[in-house]
Amino acid sequence: MASNHKPSAARPVSRGGIGLTGRPPSGIRPPSGNIRVATGMPPGTARPGSRGGPIGSGGVLSSQIKVADRPVTQQGLSGMKTGIKGPQRQILDKSYYLGLLRSKISELTTEINKLQKEIEMYNQENSVYLSYEKRAETLAVEIKEFQGQLADYNMLVDKLNTNTEMEEVMNDYNMLKAQNDRETQSMDMIFTERQTKEKQIRSVEEEIEQEKQAADGIIKNMPPEKQVKYIDMKTTNEKLLQELDTLQQQLDLLNMKKESLEAEIAHSQVKQEAVLLHEKLYELESHRDQMIAEDKSMGSPMEERERLLKQVKEDNQEIASMERQLTDMKEKINQFNEEIRQLDMDLEEHQVHMEHSQ
């Protein structure tokens, strides 16, 4: 590389001090990272922006050079690309948009194919997972069976190691077999009873559904006024049910509180006596209030006499009306008895006539 370099030929100097088509000096390493490109400055002269001297205010050394703007080619470092000045004309015609549309369609097709491949892969994994799950269930059943057989064999080995008689083993076998038969019969009965209950539940649910449909039909056939009234009554019923639920909860709390207080009273003699005194006081107060109310309701002797006379007259009138009703009833009974007797006589005559005709 040094043999091709001609020192006598003069090269044009660019802004950075290196020829546009020439190669860099062989003693200078290629720039890397943050190291600036060497310029054509004499040795000992401070580089721009370094500690050797201040940055010049003007001239060719004041320009900022980037390595990326001066790529290396086969002929050496190329010139730095300059920006294009002035407005550029770009025609966005039909072919431009068709090309753009084709590129987007190609991207979408690629993405759709990728998603389809992923879906197929997931479906395969899902099918494999389902087959594995079924196989795992089958193997779990087999494991349970083998565990039962292993337990039987272990018990048999224990019996053999303890020198148990064959008769005793057969007795245990018969006992377990009888127990299993009883449990099997019990399970069959429970299963049959469950099926019966489920049938009853289904029939009751069907009846309820039919009744609901009938009720809905009746409501739809109602006049608008009655429908509005029904809706209001239904809303009121729901509110009352909510209030009933709340009151029931309060009642349960009060019952629990009552039970706890009764438990406390049962362990204290003084509290029991206090409760008896409170009950007696409540009875006396109630009797007092009743006597006060009776005293207030009773007037003077003349008013009481008039009230009693009025009550006697009303009672006499009621008795007279009841006697008249009783007399009427007796007359009706006598009339019915007479009719019954006449019907009996006619029936007897008819029977006698039928006997004679025969």
Short mmCIF file of C-alpha atoms in Angstrom, two decimals:
data_model
loop_
_atom_site.label_atom_id
_atom_site.label_comp_id
_atom_site.label_asym_id
_atom_site.label_seq_id
_atom_site.Cartn_x
_atom_site.Cartn_y
_atom_site.Cartn_z
CA MET A 1 0.00 0.00 0.00
CA ALA A 2 2.89 2.38 0.75
CA SER A 3 4.42 1.69 -2.71
CA ASN A 4 1.35 3.01 -4.49
CA HIS A 5 1.57 6.29 -2.63
CA LYS A 6 3.20 9.05 -4.70
CA PRO A 7 4.53 11.80 -2.45
CA SER A 8 5.38 14.12 -5.32
CA ALA A 9 1.81 14.37 -6.63
CA ALA A 10 -0.26 17.05 -5.06
CA ARG A 11 -3.76 16.03 -3.88
CA PRO A 12 -6.66 18.39 -3.52
CA VAL A 13 -7.46 18.97 0.09
CA SER A 14 -11.01 18.54 1.30
CA ARG A 15 -12.60 20.22 4.28
CA GLY A 16 -11.18 17.56 6.52
CA GLY A 17 -7.70 17.77 4.95
CA ILE A 18 -7.89 14.35 3.10
CA GLY A 19 -8.32 13.89 -0.61
CA LEU A 20 -11.69 12.82 -1.91
CA THR A 21 -10.36 9.79 -3.76
CA GLY A 22 -7.04 9.09 -2.10
CA ARG A 23 -6.34 6.61 0.66
CA PRO A 24 -5.30 7.63 4.14
CA PRO A 25 -1.60 7.49 5.11
CA SER A 26 -0.40 4.03 6.03
CA GLY A 27 0.77 5.18 9.46
CA ILE A 28 -2.68 6.25 10.50
CA ARG A 29 -5.09 3.64 11.88
CA PRO A 30 -8.68 3.55 10.70
CA PRO A 31 -10.92 5.67 12.87
CA SER A 32 -13.00 3.80 15.43
CA GLY A 33 -15.58 4.87 17.96
CA ASN A 34 -15.19 8.44 19.10
CA ILE A 35 -11.68 8.99 17.50
CA ARG A 36 -11.80 11.75 14.91
CA VAL A 37 -10.38 11.33 11.39
CA ALA A 38 -6.86 12.67 10.99
CA THR A 39 -6.50 15.81 8.90
CA GLY A 40 -3.65 17.23 6.87
CA MET A 41 -2.36 19.47 9.67
CA PRO A 42 1.38 19.61 10.35
CA PRO A 43 2.76 17.62 13.28
CA GLY A 44 2.62 19.34 16.60
CA THR A 45 -0.39 21.38 15.64
CA ALA A 46 -3.27 20.99 18.05
CA ARG A 47 -6.36 19.20 16.71
CA PRO A 48 -9.66 21.05 16.76
CA GLY A 49 -11.56 20.55 19.97
CA SER A 50 -8.58 18.93 21.83
CA ARG A 51 -6.54 20.10 24.78
CA GLY A 52 -3.74 21.27 22.48
CA GLY A 53 -5.43 24.46 21.44
CA PRO A 54 -8.71 26.27 21.10
CA ILE A 55 -11.13 25.57 18.34
CA GLY A 56 -10.68 27.89 15.40
CA SER A 57 -13.38 30.39 14.79
CA GLY A 58 -13.43 29.76 11.06
CA GLY A 59 -11.85 27.89 8.20
CA VAL A 60 -11.92 24.35 7.05
CA LEU A 61 -11.23 22.93 10.55
CA SER A 62 -14.39 24.30 12.08
CA SER A 63 -16.66 21.77 10.32
CA GLN A 64 -17.90 18.68 12.26
CA ILE A 65 -16.93 15.44 10.56
CA LYS A 66 -18.65 12.09 11.20
CA VAL A 67 -17.09 8.80 10.31
CA ALA A 68 -20.42 7.41 9.14
CA ASP A 69 -20.58 10.12 6.49
CA ARG A 70 -17.21 9.03 4.97
CA PRO A 71 -17.50 5.26 4.25
CA VAL A 72 -14.47 3.31 3.06
CA THR A 73 -14.62 2.04 -0.53
CA GLN A 74 -12.16 0.11 -2.67
CA GLN A 75 -10.62 3.39 -3.82
CA GLY A 76 -10.28 4.83 -0.28
CA LEU A 77 -12.39 7.25 1.71
CA SER A 78 -15.18 8.73 -0.31
CA GLY A 79 -16.26 12.28 -0.01
CA MET A 80 -18.71 13.31 2.68
CA LYS A 81 -22.28 13.33 1.45
CA THR A 82 -23.74 16.75 1.31
CA GLY A 83 -27.38 17.50 1.91
CA ILE A 84 -29.59 18.14 -1.09
CA LYS A 85 -30.69 21.71 -1.11
CA GLY A 86 -33.85 23.09 -2.52
CA PRO A 87 -37.33 21.55 -2.91
CA GLN A 88 -37.45 18.14 -4.55
CA ARG A 89 -40.27 17.07 -6.79
CA GLN A 90 -41.82 13.68 -5.99
CA ILE A 91 -44.82 12.48 -7.98
CA LEU A 92 -47.17 10.25 -5.94
CA ASP A 93 -48.98 8.67 -8.85
CA LYS A 94 -51.03 5.47 -9.18
CA SER A 95 -47.99 3.19 -9.43
CA TYR A 96 -46.62 4.55 -6.13
CA TYR A 97 -49.81 3.78 -4.27
CA LEU A 98 -50.12 0.37 -5.96
CA GLY A 99 -46.61 -0.51 -4.85
CA LEU A 100 -47.35 0.69 -1.33
CA LEU A 101 -50.58 -1.33 -1.30
CA ARG A 102 -48.78 -4.44 -2.57
CA SER A 103 -46.15 -4.12 0.14
CA LYS A 104 -48.83 -3.79 2.83
CA ILE A 105 -50.74 -6.76 1.38
CA SER A 106 -47.53 -8.79 1.41
CA GLU A 107 -46.90 -7.87 5.04
CA LEU A 108 -50.48 -8.78 5.99
CA THR A 109 -50.25 -12.09 4.12
CA THR A 110 -47.00 -12.91 5.89
CA GLU A 111 -48.52 -12.08 9.27
CA ILE A 112 -51.69 -14.12 8.51
CA ASN A 113 -49.58 -17.12 7.52
CA LYS A 114 -47.57 -16.73 10.71
CA LEU A 115 -50.73 -16.59 12.81
CA GLN A 116 -52.19 -19.60 11.02
CA LYS A 117 -49.04 -21.58 11.74
CA GLU A 118 -49.23 -20.57 15.39
CA ILE A 119 -52.93 -21.61 15.49
CA GLU A 120 -52.12 -24.96 13.95
CA MET A 121 -49.31 -25.45 16.45
CA TYR A 122 -51.63 -24.56 19.36
CA ASN A 123 -54.31 -26.92 18.05
CA GLN A 124 -51.80 -29.73 17.81
CA GLU A 125 -50.57 -29.01 21.31
CA ASN A 126 -54.17 -28.93 22.57
CA SER A 127 -55.01 -32.25 20.94
CA VAL A 128 -51.85 -33.77 22.36
CA TYR A 129 -52.74 -32.34 25.78
CA LEU A 130 -56.25 -33.82 25.62
CA SER A 131 -54.87 -37.22 24.65
CA TYR A 132 -52.36 -37.01 27.47
CA GLU A 133 -55.11 -36.01 29.90
CA LYS A 134 -57.27 -39.00 28.89
CA ARG A 135 -54.28 -41.26 29.17
CA ALA A 136 -53.49 -39.81 32.61
CA GLU A 137 -57.05 -40.52 33.78
CA THR A 138 -56.81 -44.10 32.51
CA LEU A 139 -53.44 -44.54 34.19
CA ALA A 140 -54.81 -43.06 37.43
CA VAL A 141 -57.58 -45.69 37.44
CA GLU A 142 -55.03 -48.42 36.79
CA ILE A 143 -52.82 -47.07 39.57
CA LYS A 144 -55.73 -47.23 42.02
CA GLU A 145 -56.42 -50.81 40.99
CA PHE A 146 -52.76 -51.75 41.37
CA GLN A 147 -52.64 -50.01 44.75
CA GLY A 148 -55.59 -52.10 45.90
CA GLN A 149 -53.93 -55.27 44.65
CA LEU A 150 -50.68 -54.25 46.32
CA ALA A 151 -52.50 -53.72 49.61
CA ASP A 152 -54.07 -57.19 49.27
CA TYR A 153 -50.70 -58.76 48.55
CA ASN A 154 -49.09 -56.92 51.48
CA MET A 155 -51.82 -58.15 53.79
CA LEU A 156 -51.33 -61.69 52.48
CA VAL A 157 -47.57 -61.44 53.06
CA ASP A 158 -48.22 -60.21 56.61
CA LYS A 159 -50.53 -63.15 57.20
CA LEU A 160 -47.87 -65.56 55.87
CA ASN A 161 -45.13 -63.95 57.95
CA THR A 162 -47.23 -64.24 61.12
CA ASN A 163 -48.09 -67.89 60.40
CA THR A 164 -51.83 -67.20 60.28
CA GLU A 165 -54.06 -70.21 59.69
CA MET A 166 -55.89 -70.55 56.37
CA GLU A 167 -59.21 -70.85 58.16
CA GLU A 168 -58.73 -67.47 59.81
CA VAL A 169 -57.86 -65.92 56.44
CA MET A 170 -61.01 -67.39 54.91
CA ASN A 171 -63.09 -66.05 57.82
CA ASP A 172 -61.68 -62.56 57.26
CA TYR A 173 -62.37 -62.89 53.54
CA ASN A 174 -65.98 -63.93 54.12
CA MET A 175 -66.52 -61.13 56.61
CA LEU A 176 -65.13 -58.51 54.24
CA LYS A 177 -67.14 -59.94 51.36
CA ALA A 178 -70.37 -59.75 53.39
CA GLN A 179 -69.55 -56.17 54.40
CA ASN A 180 -68.88 -55.23 50.77
CA ASP A 181 -72.17 -56.83 49.70
CA ARG A 182 -74.07 -54.83 52.33
CA GLU A 183 -72.37 -51.62 51.29
CA THR A 184 -73.09 -52.37 47.63
CA GLN A 185 -76.78 -52.90 48.39
CA SER A 186 -76.83 -49.71 50.42
CA MET A 187 -75.20 -47.79 47.56
CA ASP A 188 -77.72 -49.23 45.10
CA MET A 189 -80.58 -48.16 47.34
CA ILE A 190 -79.11 -44.69 47.73
CA PHE A 191 -78.61 -44.42 43.97
CA THR A 192 -82.19 -45.53 43.29
CA GLU A 193 -83.53 -43.11 45.88
CA ARG A 194 -81.44 -40.32 44.38
CA GLN A 195 -82.84 -41.01 40.91
CA THR A 196 -86.38 -40.97 42.32
CA LYS A 197 -85.74 -37.66 44.09
CA GLU A 198 -84.24 -36.16 40.95
CA LYS A 199 -87.31 -37.20 38.95
CA GLN A 200 -89.58 -35.65 41.56
CA ILE A 201 -87.52 -32.47 41.54
CA ARG A 202 -87.68 -32.28 37.73
CA SER A 203 -91.44 -32.83 37.76
CA VAL A 204 -91.90 -30.15 40.42
CA GLU A 205 -89.69 -27.74 38.46
CA GLU A 206 -91.75 -28.41 35.32
CA GLU A 207 -94.94 -27.73 37.26
CA ILE A 208 -93.47 -24.53 38.63
CA GLU A 209 -92.45 -23.45 35.12
CA GLN A 210 -95.94 -24.22 33.82
CA GLU A 211 -97.51 -22.23 36.64
CA LYS A 212 -95.17 -19.33 35.89
CA GLN A 213 -96.12 -19.42 32.24
CA ALA A 214 -99.81 -19.56 33.13
CA ALA A 215 -99.37 -16.63 35.52
CA ASP A 216 -97.50 -14.65 32.84
CA GLY A 217 -100.33 -15.36 30.38
CA ILE A 218 -102.92 -14.21 32.87
CA ILE A 219 -100.92 -11.05 33.55
CA LYS A 220 -100.57 -10.32 29.83
CA ASN A 221 -104.32 -10.73 29.34
CA MET A 222 -105.09 -8.30 32.17
CA PRO A 223 -106.21 -4.76 31.45
CA PRO A 224 -103.47 -2.11 31.74
CA GLU A 225 -104.89 -0.81 35.02
CA LYS A 226 -104.76 -4.24 36.63
CA GLN A 227 -101.25 -4.82 35.27
CA VAL A 228 -100.08 -1.60 36.89
CA LYS A 229 -101.78 -2.62 40.12
CA TYR A 230 -100.19 -6.06 39.94
CA ILE A 231 -96.72 -4.55 39.42
CA ASP A 232 -97.26 -2.23 42.39
CA MET A 233 -98.43 -5.09 44.57
CA LYS A 234 -95.46 -7.23 43.44
CA THR A 235 -93.06 -4.42 44.32
CA THR A 236 -94.73 -4.01 47.70
CA ASN A 237 -94.51 -7.77 48.26
CA GLU A 238 -90.76 -7.77 47.52
CA LYS A 239 -90.25 -4.88 49.93
CA LEU A 240 -92.25 -6.66 52.61
CA LEU A 241 -90.24 -9.84 52.06
CA GLN A 242 -87.02 -7.86 52.50
CA GLU A 243 -88.41 -6.29 55.68
CA LEU A 244 -89.48 -9.73 56.87
CA ASP A 245 -85.98 -11.06 56.27
CA THR A 246 -84.49 -8.14 58.19
CA LEU A 247 -86.93 -8.58 61.05
CA GLN A 248 -86.26 -12.33 61.10
CA GLN A 249 -82.54 -11.65 61.44
CA GLN A 250 -83.25 -9.19 64.28
CA LEU A 251 -85.50 -11.79 65.92
CA ASP A 252 -82.74 -14.40 65.67
CA LEU A 253 -80.29 -12.00 67.27
CA LEU A 254 -82.75 -11.23 70.06
CA ASN A 255 -83.37 -14.94 70.62
CA MET A 256 -79.63 -15.54 70.86
CA LYS A 257 -79.34 -12.64 73.30
CA LYS A 258 -82.27 -14.02 75.29
CA GLU A 259 -80.65 -17.46 75.47
CA SER A 260 -77.36 -15.95 76.63
CA LEU A 261 -79.16 -13.87 79.29
CA GLU A 262 -81.13 -16.90 80.45
CA ALA A 263 -77.86 -18.84 80.73
CA GLU A 264 -76.42 -16.01 82.84
CA ILE A 265 -79.54 -15.88 85.02
CA ALA A 266 -79.48 -19.65 85.53
CA HIS A 267 -76.07 -19.35 87.24
CA SER A 268 -77.11 -16.49 89.54
CA GLN A 269 -79.74 -16.77 92.28
CA VAL A 270 -79.91 -13.00 92.75
CA LYS A 271 -80.70 -12.45 89.07
CA GLN A 272 -83.43 -15.09 89.18
CA GLU A 273 -85.11 -13.32 92.11
CA ALA A 274 -84.77 -9.98 90.27
CA VAL A 275 -86.49 -11.50 87.21
CA LEU A 276 -89.37 -12.82 89.35
CA LEU A 277 -89.81 -9.40 90.97
CA HIS A 278 -89.84 -7.71 87.55
CA GLU A 279 -92.46 -10.15 86.27
CA LYS A 280 -94.64 -9.57 89.36
CA LEU A 281 -94.21 -5.81 88.97
CA TYR A 282 -95.26 -6.05 85.32
CA GLU A 283 -98.39 -8.02 86.24
CA LEU A 284 -99.33 -5.51 88.93
CA GLU A 285 -98.82 -2.59 86.58
CA SER A 286 -100.96 -4.28 83.92
CA HIS A 287 -103.72 -4.93 86.48
CA ARG A 288 -103.51 -1.33 87.62
CA ASP A 289 -103.80 -0.01 84.07
CA GLN A 290 -106.79 -2.28 83.46
CA MET A 291 -108.57 -1.05 86.58
CA ILE A 292 -107.86 2.57 85.62
CA ALA A 293 -109.28 1.96 82.13
CA GLU A 294 -112.42 0.32 83.59
CA ASP A 295 -112.85 3.18 86.05
CA LYS A 296 -112.59 5.70 83.21
CA SER A 297 -115.06 3.76 81.07
CA MET A 298 -117.64 3.63 83.93
CA GLY A 299 -119.72 6.76 84.23
CA SER A 300 -122.20 7.93 86.87
CA PRO A 301 -124.90 5.55 88.27
CA MET A 302 -127.60 7.09 86.06
CA GLU A 303 -125.44 6.71 82.94
CA GLU A 304 -124.63 3.14 83.93
CA ARG A 305 -128.38 2.43 84.48
CA GLU A 306 -129.24 3.86 81.08
CA ARG A 307 -126.48 1.87 79.46
CA LEU A 308 -127.70 -1.33 81.08
CA LEU A 309 -131.31 -0.64 80.05
CA LYS A 310 -130.22 0.01 76.50
CA GLN A 311 -128.21 -3.20 76.48
CA VAL A 312 -131.22 -5.13 77.88
CA LYS A 313 -133.47 -3.72 75.15
CA GLU A 314 -130.95 -4.67 72.49
CA ASP A 315 -130.66 -8.15 73.97
CA ASN A 316 -134.46 -8.54 74.04
CA GLN A 317 -134.75 -7.43 70.44
CA GLU A 318 -132.02 -9.88 69.44
CA ILE A 319 -133.75 -12.67 71.37
CA ALA A 320 -137.10 -11.89 69.69
CA SER A 321 -135.51 -11.93 66.24
CA MET A 322 -133.79 -15.22 67.03
CA GLU A 323 -137.13 -16.69 68.24
CA ARG A 324 -138.79 -15.60 64.99
CA GLN A 325 -135.99 -17.18 62.99
CA LEU A 326 -136.33 -20.33 65.08
CA THR A 327 -140.09 -20.46 64.42
CA ASP A 328 -139.50 -20.03 60.71
CA MET A 329 -136.95 -22.78 60.74
CA LYS A 330 -139.34 -25.12 62.56
CA GLU A 331 -142.07 -24.40 60.02
CA LYS A 332 -139.70 -25.11 57.17
CA ILE A 333 -138.59 -28.35 58.88
CA ASN A 334 -142.21 -29.45 59.29
CA GLN A 335 -142.89 -28.62 55.66
CA PHE A 336 -139.86 -30.62 54.53
CA ASN A 337 -140.93 -33.54 56.74
CA GLU A 338 -144.39 -33.46 55.18
CA GLU A 339 -142.90 -33.45 51.69
CA ILE A 340 -140.62 -36.34 52.60
CA ARG A 341 -143.58 -38.31 53.98
CA GLN A 342 -145.59 -37.63 50.84
CA LEU A 343 -142.66 -38.76 48.68
CA ASP A 344 -142.32 -41.95 50.73
CA MET A 345 -146.03 -42.67 50.24
CA ASP A 346 -145.81 -42.08 46.50
CA LEU A 347 -142.75 -44.32 46.33
CA GLU A 348 -144.57 -47.12 48.19
CA GLU A 349 -147.59 -46.82 45.90
CA HIS A 350 -145.32 -46.96 42.85
CA GLN A 351 -143.58 -50.06 44.17
CA VAL A 352 -146.94 -51.79 44.87
CA HIS A 353 -148.15 -50.91 41.40
CA MET A 354 -144.99 -52.35 39.87
CA GLU A 355 -145.42 -55.60 41.86
CA HIS A 356 -149.04 -55.98 40.68
CA SER A 357 -148.07 -55.34 37.09
CA GLN A 358 -145.45 -58.08 37.27
#
